[in-house]
Coordinates of C-alpha atoms in Angstrom, one line a residue:
Chain A
M1 CA 84.5 83.7 92.2
W2 CA 85.8 82.4 88.9
K3 CA 89.3 83.4 89.9
L4 CA 89.0 81.1 92.9
Y5 CA 87.9 78.2 90.6
F6 CA 90.6 79.0 88.2
S7 CA 93.2 78.9 91.0
L8 CA 91.9 75.7 92.6
L9 CA 92.0 74.1 89.1
F10 CA 95.7 74.9 88.8
L11 CA 96.5 73.6 92.3
L12 CA 94.4 70.5 91.9
M13 CA 96.1 69.8 88.6
G14 CA 99.4 69.7 90.4
A15 CA 98.1 67.5 93.1
S16 CA 96.6 65.1 90.7
L17 CA 99.8 64.8 88.7
L18 CA 101.6 64.0 91.9
A19 CA 99.0 61.4 92.8
Q20 CA 99.2 59.7 89.4
D21 CA 102.9 59.1 89.7
T22 CA 104.5 56.1 91.3
D23 CA 106.1 56.3 94.6
S24 CA 109.7 57.3 95.2
S25 CA 112.1 55.2 93.2
E26 CA 109.3 53.0 92.1
V27 CA 109.7 51.4 88.8
A28 CA 106.9 51.9 86.3
E29 CA 105.6 49.2 84.0
P30 CA 107.9 46.2 83.6
A31 CA 110.1 46.6 80.5
E32 CA 108.9 44.9 77.4
T33 CA 111.3 42.8 75.6
K34 CA 111.0 42.2 71.9
S35 CA 111.9 38.9 70.4
G36 CA 115.7 38.9 69.8
D37 CA 116.1 42.1 71.7
S38 CA 117.9 41.6 75.0
T39 CA 117.9 45.2 76.0
A40 CA 115.0 46.5 78.1
K41 CA 113.5 49.9 77.8
A42 CA 114.9 52.5 80.3
K43 CA 113.1 52.3 83.6
K44 CA 111.0 55.3 84.6
V45 CA 112.3 56.4 88.0
Y46 CA 111.2 59.3 90.1
L47 CA 113.3 60.7 92.9
Y48 CA 111.8 62.9 95.6
R49 CA 113.5 65.5 97.6
I50 CA 112.2 67.6 100.4
G51 CA 113.6 71.0 101.5
Y52 CA 113.3 73.8 103.9
D53 CA 114.0 77.4 103.0
V54 CA 116.7 78.6 105.4
A55 CA 116.9 82.0 103.7
K56 CA 113.7 83.0 105.6
L57 CA 115.6 82.6 108.8
V58 CA 118.2 85.0 107.6
Q59 CA 115.4 87.5 106.7
L60 CA 114.1 87.6 110.3
S61 CA 115.7 91.0 110.6
N62 CA 113.2 92.4 108.1
N63 CA 110.3 93.3 110.3
S64 CA 107.9 94.0 107.4
G65 CA 106.9 90.4 107.3
L66 CA 108.1 86.8 107.1
W67 CA 106.9 83.4 106.0
Q68 CA 108.3 79.9 106.3
E69 CA 108.2 77.4 103.5
V70 CA 108.9 73.8 102.6
Q71 CA 109.5 72.3 99.2
L72 CA 108.8 68.9 97.7
E73 CA 110.6 68.1 94.4
R74 CA 110.0 65.2 92.1
I75 CA 112.8 64.6 89.6
N76 CA 112.2 62.3 86.7
S77 CA 114.5 60.4 84.4
K78 CA 114.2 63.0 81.7
N79 CA 115.4 65.8 83.8
G80 CA 112.0 67.2 84.4
I81 CA 111.3 68.6 87.9
M82 CA 108.0 69.2 89.5
Y83 CA 107.7 71.4 92.5
L84 CA 105.1 71.6 95.3
E85 CA 105.8 74.2 97.8
T86 CA 103.8 75.4 100.8
G87 CA 104.2 77.6 103.8
A88 CA 102.7 80.2 106.1
G89 CA 103.5 83.5 107.6
G90 CA 102.4 87.1 107.8
G91 CA 103.4 90.6 108.6
S92 CA 102.3 93.8 110.2
V93 CA 102.6 97.5 109.6
E94 CA 102.3 100.4 112.0
N95 CA 103.0 103.9 110.7
E96 CA 101.3 107.2 110.9
V97 CA 98.6 106.3 108.4
L98 CA 98.0 102.6 108.8
E99 CA 98.0 99.9 111.5
Y100 CA 97.1 96.3 110.7
S101 CA 98.5 92.9 110.3
T102 CA 98.1 90.0 107.8
S103 CA 98.5 86.2 108.2
G104 CA 98.0 83.4 105.8
F105 CA 99.3 80.4 104.0
F106 CA 100.2 79.5 100.4
V107 CA 100.7 76.7 97.9
R108 CA 102.9 76.9 94.9
W109 CA 103.1 74.4 92.1
G110 CA 105.4 74.4 89.1
L111 CA 107.5 72.6 86.6
A112 CA 111.2 73.1 85.7
Q113 CA 113.8 71.6 83.5
N114 CA 117.2 70.5 84.7
I115 CA 119.9 71.8 82.4
V116 CA 123.0 70.1 83.7
Y117 CA 124.3 66.6 82.9
R118 CA 123.5 63.8 85.3
A119 CA 126.0 61.0 85.3
T120 CA 123.6 58.6 87.0
M121 CA 119.9 58.5 88.0
R122 CA 120.8 59.1 91.6
D123 CA 122.9 62.2 90.6
V124 CA 120.5 65.0 91.4
E125 CA 122.8 68.0 91.4
T126 CA 120.6 70.3 89.4
A127 CA 120.5 73.7 87.7
S128 CA 116.9 74.4 86.6
I129 CA 114.7 76.9 84.9
G130 CA 111.0 76.8 85.2
F131 CA 107.7 78.4 86.2
R132 CA 105.3 78.2 89.1
Y133 CA 101.8 79.2 89.9
G134 CA 101.0 80.2 93.5
G135 CA 98.0 81.1 95.5
A136 CA 97.7 82.4 99.0
W137 CA 94.8 82.7 101.4
C138 CA 95.3 85.7 103.6
R139 CA 93.4 87.4 106.4
N140 CA 93.8 91.1 107.2
S141 CA 93.1 92.1 110.8
E142 CA 91.0 95.1 111.5
V143 CA 92.6 98.1 109.7
K144 CA 93.1 101.3 111.7
Y145 CA 93.9 104.2 109.4
N146 CA 94.2 107.9 109.3
I147 CA 93.2 110.2 106.5
K148 CA 95.4 113.3 106.8
D149 CA 94.8 116.5 105.1
P150 CA 96.9 119.7 105.5
I151 CA 93.8 121.9 105.6
Y152 CA 91.0 119.8 107.0
G153 CA 93.0 117.9 109.6
T154 CA 93.2 114.2 110.4
E155 CA 90.4 111.7 111.0
S156 CA 90.9 108.2 112.3
L157 CA 88.8 105.4 110.9
T158 CA 88.6 101.6 110.9
K159 CA 87.8 98.8 108.4
P160 CA 86.7 95.4 109.6
A161 CA 88.9 92.2 109.2
T162 CA 88.7 90.6 105.8
N163 CA 89.7 87.3 104.1
M164 CA 91.1 87.3 100.6
Y165 CA 92.8 85.1 98.0
R166 CA 95.8 86.3 96.0
H167 CA 97.4 84.4 93.2
W168 CA 100.4 84.8 90.9
I169 CA 102.7 83.3 88.4
E170 CA 106.4 83.3 88.5
V171 CA 109.5 82.3 86.5
S172 CA 112.3 80.7 88.5
M173 CA 115.9 79.5 88.2
G174 CA 118.0 77.8 90.7
M175 CA 120.8 75.3 91.5
K176 CA 121.3 72.6 94.1
F177 CA 124.5 70.8 94.9
G178 CA 125.3 67.9 97.2
L179 CA 126.8 68.5 100.6
R180 CA 126.8 65.0 101.8
P181 CA 125.1 61.8 100.4
K182 CA 121.4 62.6 100.2
W183 CA 121.8 66.2 101.6
F184 CA 121.7 69.2 99.3
L185 CA 122.0 72.9 99.4
G186 CA 120.8 75.3 96.7
W187 CA 119.2 78.6 95.8
T188 CA 116.2 79.6 93.8
L189 CA 115.6 83.0 92.4
R190 CA 112.1 83.9 91.2
G191 CA 110.3 86.8 89.6
A192 CA 106.6 86.8 90.4
Y193 CA 103.7 88.7 88.9
K194 CA 100.4 89.0 90.7
L195 CA 97.4 88.0 88.7
N196 CA 94.8 89.9 90.9
S197 CA 93.8 93.3 89.7
P198 CA 95.4 96.2 91.5
E199 CA 94.0 96.9 95.0
T200 CA 91.5 99.7 95.0
T201 CA 88.9 99.8 97.8
D202 CA 90.3 96.8 99.6
V203 CA 93.4 97.3 101.8
S204 CA 96.0 95.0 100.4
P205 CA 97.7 92.4 102.6
V206 CA 100.9 93.6 104.3
L207 CA 102.6 90.5 103.1
I208 CA 101.3 87.7 100.8
P209 CA 103.0 84.5 102.0
G210 CA 105.0 83.0 99.1
F211 CA 104.8 86.2 97.1
G212 CA 106.1 89.2 98.9
R213 CA 104.7 92.7 99.6
G214 CA 101.0 92.8 99.2
D215 CA 100.9 96.3 97.8
R216 CA 103.1 95.5 94.9
V217 CA 102.2 94.0 91.5
S218 CA 105.4 92.1 91.1
A219 CA 108.0 90.7 93.4
V220 CA 111.5 89.1 93.3
G221 CA 112.0 86.2 95.7
F222 CA 115.0 84.4 96.8
S223 CA 115.2 81.1 98.7
I224 CA 118.0 78.9 100.0
Y225 CA 116.8 75.3 100.3
F226 CA 118.4 72.8 102.5
S227 CA 117.1 69.5 101.1
Y228 CA 117.1 65.8 101.7
L229 CA 116.8 63.1 99.1
L230 CA 114.1 60.6 100.1
Chain B
M1 CA 133.9 75.4 90.4
M2 CA 130.1 75.1 90.3
R3 CA 130.0 75.0 94.1
F4 CA 132.2 78.1 94.3
Y5 CA 129.8 80.1 92.0
T6 CA 126.8 78.8 93.8
L7 CA 128.1 79.8 97.2
T8 CA 129.1 83.2 96.0
I9 CA 125.7 84.0 94.5
L10 CA 124.0 82.6 97.5
L11 CA 126.0 84.8 99.9
L12 CA 125.4 87.9 97.8
L13 CA 121.7 87.3 97.5
A14 CA 121.3 86.6 101.2
M15 CA 123.0 89.9 102.0
A16 CA 120.8 91.7 99.5
S17 CA 117.6 90.2 101.0
C18 CA 118.4 91.5 104.4
T19 CA 118.1 95.2 103.4
Q20 CA 115.4 97.1 105.3
Q21 CA 112.6 98.6 103.3
E22 CA 111.9 102.3 104.0
E23 CA 108.2 103.0 104.5
V24 CA 108.0 106.6 103.2
C25 CA 105.2 107.8 101.1
L26 CA 106.7 109.2 98.0
R27 CA 103.5 109.8 96.1
S28 CA 101.2 112.8 96.2
I29 CA 97.7 111.7 97.2
T30 CA 96.0 115.1 96.9
N31 CA 93.4 115.7 94.3
P32 CA 92.1 119.3 94.4
C33 CA 89.2 120.5 92.3
V34 CA 90.6 122.5 89.4
V35 CA 88.6 125.6 88.5
D36 CA 89.2 127.7 85.3
F37 CA 87.8 131.2 84.8
Y38 CA 86.3 132.3 81.5
T39 CA 84.5 135.3 80.1
Y40 CA 82.7 135.8 76.8
L41 CA 84.3 138.3 74.4
T42 CA 82.9 139.2 71.1
D43 CA 85.2 138.7 68.1
S44 CA 85.5 140.9 65.0
T45 CA 82.4 139.3 63.5
G46 CA 80.4 140.0 66.7
T47 CA 80.2 136.4 67.8
P48 CA 80.7 135.8 71.5
K49 CA 83.7 133.6 72.2
K50 CA 84.6 131.9 75.5
T51 CA 88.0 133.2 76.6
L52 CA 90.2 132.3 79.6
V53 CA 90.6 135.4 81.8
S54 CA 93.4 136.5 84.0
L55 CA 92.3 137.7 87.4
E56 CA 94.3 140.1 89.5
A57 CA 94.7 139.9 93.2
A58 CA 92.6 136.9 93.6
S59 CA 92.5 134.7 96.6
L60 CA 90.7 131.6 97.8
V61 CA 89.2 130.8 101.2
V62 CA 87.7 127.4 102.1
L63 CA 85.5 127.0 105.1
V64 CA 86.8 124.4 107.6
G65 CA 84.2 123.8 110.2
E66 CA 83.0 127.1 111.5
S67 CA 86.2 128.9 110.7
A68 CA 87.6 130.1 107.4
D69 CA 91.0 129.1 106.2
T70 CA 92.8 131.2 103.6
I71 CA 94.4 129.0 101.1
M72 CA 96.4 131.3 98.9
P73 CA 96.5 134.7 97.4
W74 CA 97.4 135.0 93.7
S75 CA 98.6 138.0 91.8
T76 CA 97.5 137.0 88.4
V77 CA 95.6 133.8 87.8
S78 CA 93.2 132.1 85.5
R79 CA 93.0 128.9 87.5
M80 CA 92.4 127.9 91.1
E81 CA 92.7 124.6 92.9
I82 CA 90.1 124.1 95.6
P83 CA 91.0 121.5 98.1
L84 CA 87.9 119.4 98.9
S85 CA 87.1 118.2 102.4
P86 CA 87.8 114.5 102.7
F87 CA 85.4 114.3 105.7
R88 CA 82.3 115.9 104.3
D89 CA 80.2 115.6 101.2
S90 CA 80.4 119.3 100.4
T91 CA 82.9 122.1 100.4
V92 CA 82.3 125.9 100.5
A93 CA 84.9 128.1 98.8
L94 CA 85.0 131.9 98.9
L95 CA 86.5 133.4 95.8
Y96 CA 87.9 136.8 96.0
L97 CA 88.3 137.9 92.4
D98 CA 89.8 141.1 91.0
S99 CA 90.4 142.8 94.3
V100 CA 86.7 142.9 95.0
A101 CA 86.1 143.0 98.7
I102 CA 82.9 140.9 98.6
P103 CA 83.6 137.3 97.7
D104 CA 81.6 134.9 95.5
S105 CA 80.9 131.6 97.1
L106 CA 81.0 128.3 95.4
T107 CA 79.5 125.3 97.1
L108 CA 80.6 121.9 95.7
Y109 CA 78.6 118.8 96.3
Y110 CA 80.3 115.4 95.7
T111 CA 80.5 111.8 96.6
R112 CA 83.7 110.3 98.1
E113 CA 85.4 107.0 97.6
E114 CA 88.2 105.7 99.7
V115 CA 91.0 103.9 97.8
F116 CA 94.0 102.1 99.1
V117 CA 97.3 103.6 97.7
D118 CA 100.0 101.5 99.4
V119 CA 101.3 100.6 102.8
A120 CA 103.4 103.8 103.1
C121 CA 100.7 106.3 101.9
G122 CA 97.6 104.5 103.3
M123 CA 94.2 105.5 102.1
A124 CA 93.3 108.4 99.8
Q125 CA 90.0 109.9 98.7
L126 CA 88.6 110.1 95.2
Y127 CA 85.8 112.5 94.5
H128 CA 82.9 112.7 92.0
L129 CA 81.3 116.1 91.6
D130 CA 77.5 115.8 91.7
S131 CA 76.5 119.4 91.6
L132 CA 77.6 122.9 92.5
R133 CA 76.0 126.2 93.6
P134 CA 77.7 129.5 92.8
S135 CA 76.7 132.9 94.1
R136 CA 76.0 135.5 91.4
F137 CA 78.0 138.5 92.6
R138 CA 80.9 138.5 90.2
V139 CA 80.2 135.0 88.8
D140 CA 77.7 134.7 85.9
S141 CA 77.5 130.9 85.8
A142 CA 79.4 127.7 86.6
L143 CA 79.4 124.2 85.2
I144 CA 81.0 120.9 85.9
A145 CA 83.5 120.0 83.1
E146 CA 85.0 116.8 84.5
P147 CA 83.2 115.3 87.5
R148 CA 85.9 112.8 88.4
L149 CA 88.8 113.9 90.6
Q150 CA 91.5 111.2 90.4
L151 CA 94.8 111.2 92.4
N152 CA 97.2 113.9 91.2
N153 CA 94.2 115.5 89.4
S154 CA 95.2 118.0 86.7
D155 CA 91.9 118.0 84.6
V156 CA 89.7 121.1 84.7
N157 CA 86.8 120.1 86.8
V158 CA 84.8 123.3 86.9
E159 CA 84.4 126.2 84.5
I160 CA 83.3 129.5 85.9
I161 CA 82.0 132.2 83.6
L162 CA 82.5 135.8 84.8

């Protein structure tokens, strides 16, 4: 249960940070002017960008599972980027030993630093490195499985449907460049490590949305975001 | 130039991400009960010493339901691997030792635990030996050395004294 609280804490922390910030392009406190100083402090501006991962459409040919995801980016004047990503999906497996499916949704939250020069505040072509924390709520359908033994034969058994929470951390890097004013295309490459202990008596999800294969401890993810600057 | 590199990387990764994953179980998920055979020999000082013995023309039979299933004959052996039934809580093995026509029986009682291996291999059984009951024809005594049988078990689980 403590893992769930820990995970919710991370996710709520991201949401609260978003809530604290001013709206898109909103100016923070009025600049203070000192006596005799005509220059104002730099305005604190946040830019928001939403995106959709079109790489998941390309990966439709992979029948082991699929999820769809959208991304919200907040870019500040100091080249810091905060991400909030969410999506849903699932997968199924049907082979000679297992037959079941998984569905679920996920939320990822993370921070990154833009490492390329921006000529102006509205210039948001970025190359970034950062980290994310993700959590997914999954549901396994009833699991039909066979235990096969070369001497004793085969027996078919079932396990009831189960709900589960899986969470992970990941490091990421990516780039985005402008296609047209306000429209951007870019990629993100991420390496993720699952924080849950290895599956033992539970049947792992076929696919953890936002992470990858459920029976793996680590995963490499790749996204192509088609984004719009708000 | 930045756009060129970005597009190139993007295209390569998109192609890589389309590769189909093969679902083939590449792991061995068997875990037989490993049995070693010993006898007591007296050394030069007259002290009995437990010594691994080599058996000739030994073979192993396990009972599957009402029928018997011969596992393997060995020419010279000091160790046998008894496959445990994943569907019952006990397994009866008949041990033909040293060309003796009448076998010894060894009944193993255990608890089973199903574990998930991966999507390709499915579920496997882990065992925990609770007790055993040998016959006393050729066998003098038997004891459990390591009760846990993990996947790809190689530990000696049972020692049989002849």
